Structure formats: structure tokens, C-alpha cells
Amino acid sequence: MLHFLRSLVCLISITHPILAQTADSLIISGRQMLQVGESASDLGAMYAARATFERTLADAGLAAWSHYYIALADYRIANLLGDESKEQTTEHLKTAVEHLQKATEIDPQAAEAYALLSSVYGLQIGLSPMKSMFIGPKVGKAAQKAKQLAPDNPRVVLSAALNDFNTPEMFGGSKEKGLQGFRRAVELFAQEEPTDPIQPVWGHREAYAWLGIAYQDRGELESARAAFEKALEVDPDFGWVKDGLLPELEKASSPDAP
């Protein structure tokens, strides 16, 4: 009996810090897990981050942020899964939309949620282009709402630039407009000073990555390289750039490249 009581006390002492975590601290922990998981292409860490965000739903005061971060995890996971796991990717994007709709119902002024919603819709179109006639107007509507609420928010600007760059010209897209948007986004990220620890802080490295892609698309390879290197200054472990975009650029820049 004494051994059992000692074991019980030991178990309580270990789990107490976890049980005592506030929703705020869980969101911060989940964000860190999500970034590490994405940088390393580690789905396990990304799902762990998502589960951490789900635990914060019990705090009604942070419900809008809880839904936002669950959606962000779904969006990141869908990005990583891509076409290779289309059914799973589709489900994660569907769930992301549902959570972002809940976030905007709770807080109609949630510019961050509208911006992410626009990007999620854009990814849905990329996954199933045939749905563009149905989803396309939703992309623009969410982006416009985000812009009305927070025109100088760097993630709002980045989301709009992504839509401009990836939308075909016949449907209103513009690679040049997208490039200008990426430029503005990196400037805004450099100036960003979050006042609340649970506010989103992601996007700086992604903005540089997309700026590099836009430059490479124009054949401006040195500018592309500079942008990719800036992305790695923000996050040296950013796998998408370190293991993908930058090596591919080096191959394209090689004298032996076709």
C-alpha cells in the first residue's frame, strides 16, 4: 500500500505541470511544435501541435484563437501531405475551413482568420482546379474582408500576394502584383512587434521563400537566391528552402543546366 501511495504521488508530481498549463501556454507550446514539425517535415510533431491546440478549446475566452490555430495546423499538414495523400489533404482543408468559419463567427473582426481562410480556399483550388468556379469567389471575399480589417497585417498582405501570384491571369491573377505583395510583406514582417504572446507570428520565412520563387519565375536568379538566404536567416532549419528551393535554384543556375 505504501509503495502504491508513493507511486501515485510521483505520478501526480510529474503530470501536474502538464495539467496545470493554461490555454495561453498551450497555444505558445503548440506553435513551437508546429514550426519545428513543419521545418523538419515531421508529421508526428505537427499532429502533436494540433492536439495541443485542441486542448485549448475548453477556454471560452480563447475559443477564436483555438479554432484559428487548429486550422493553421490543418493547413500546414495539408501542405506537407499534398497530392500524394489527396484524400487526407482534402479532409484537413475541409476541417480547416470549418474551424476558421467558427473563429470568424466568434470574432467577426478576426483578420488573421479571414486571411488564413483565403489561403486555405486557394489550396483547395490547387488540389482540385475543377472547383475553382465554386471556391474562387470565396477566396476573394475572405481576402477582401481581411484587407478591410487589417490592411497592414503582414499575413494579410502575404495571403493576398499568394492569391495574386498563383491565380491564372484569365481569372484575375497577376504574378507582378504577387511579387510586389511579397516585397511589401517582408517589409511589414520586419516591422512587426506582437503585443500579445498568443498572436500569430508566422509568415516571415514563407514571405521570403515566395519572394524567391517569384524572382526565379522572372529569371532573376541572384535576387531569388538572396531571398532564399533571407528566409534561412529567419529560420535556419526551414526545410522547404534549405532542402528544396535553394538546391533546385543552384541546379538551375549551374552552367550545365539545360
CSV table of C-alpha atoms in Angstrom, one decimal, residues 114 117-119 121-122 135-147 160 163:
chain,number,residue,atom,x,y,z
A,114,TYR,CA,-10.0,35.6,-42.8
A,117,LEU,CA,-9.3,31.2,-44.8
A,118,SER,CA,-8.4,32.8,-48.1
A,119,SER,CA,-5.2,30.8,-48.3
A,121,TYR,CA,-9.5,28.1,-50.2
A,122,GLY,CA,-6.6,28.8,-52.5
A,135,ILE,CA,-14.4,28.2,-54.4
A,136,GLY,CA,-12.8,31.1,-56.4
A,137,PRO,CA,-15.3,33.8,-55.2
A,138,LYS,CA,-14.8,32.7,-51.6
A,139,VAL,CA,-11.0,33.3,-51.9
A,140,GLY,CA,-11.6,36.9,-53.0
A,141,LYS,CA,-14.3,37.5,-50.4
A,142,ALA,CA,-12.2,36.3,-47.5
A,143,ALA,CA,-9.1,38.2,-48.7
A,144,GLN,CA,-11.1,41.4,-49.1
A,145,LYS,CA,-12.6,41.1,-45.6
A,146,ALA,CA,-9.1,40.5,-44.1
A,147,LYS,CA,-7.8,43.6,-46.0
A,160,ALA,CA,-3.3,38.4,-50.9
A,163,ASN,CA,-3.6,34.6,-54.3
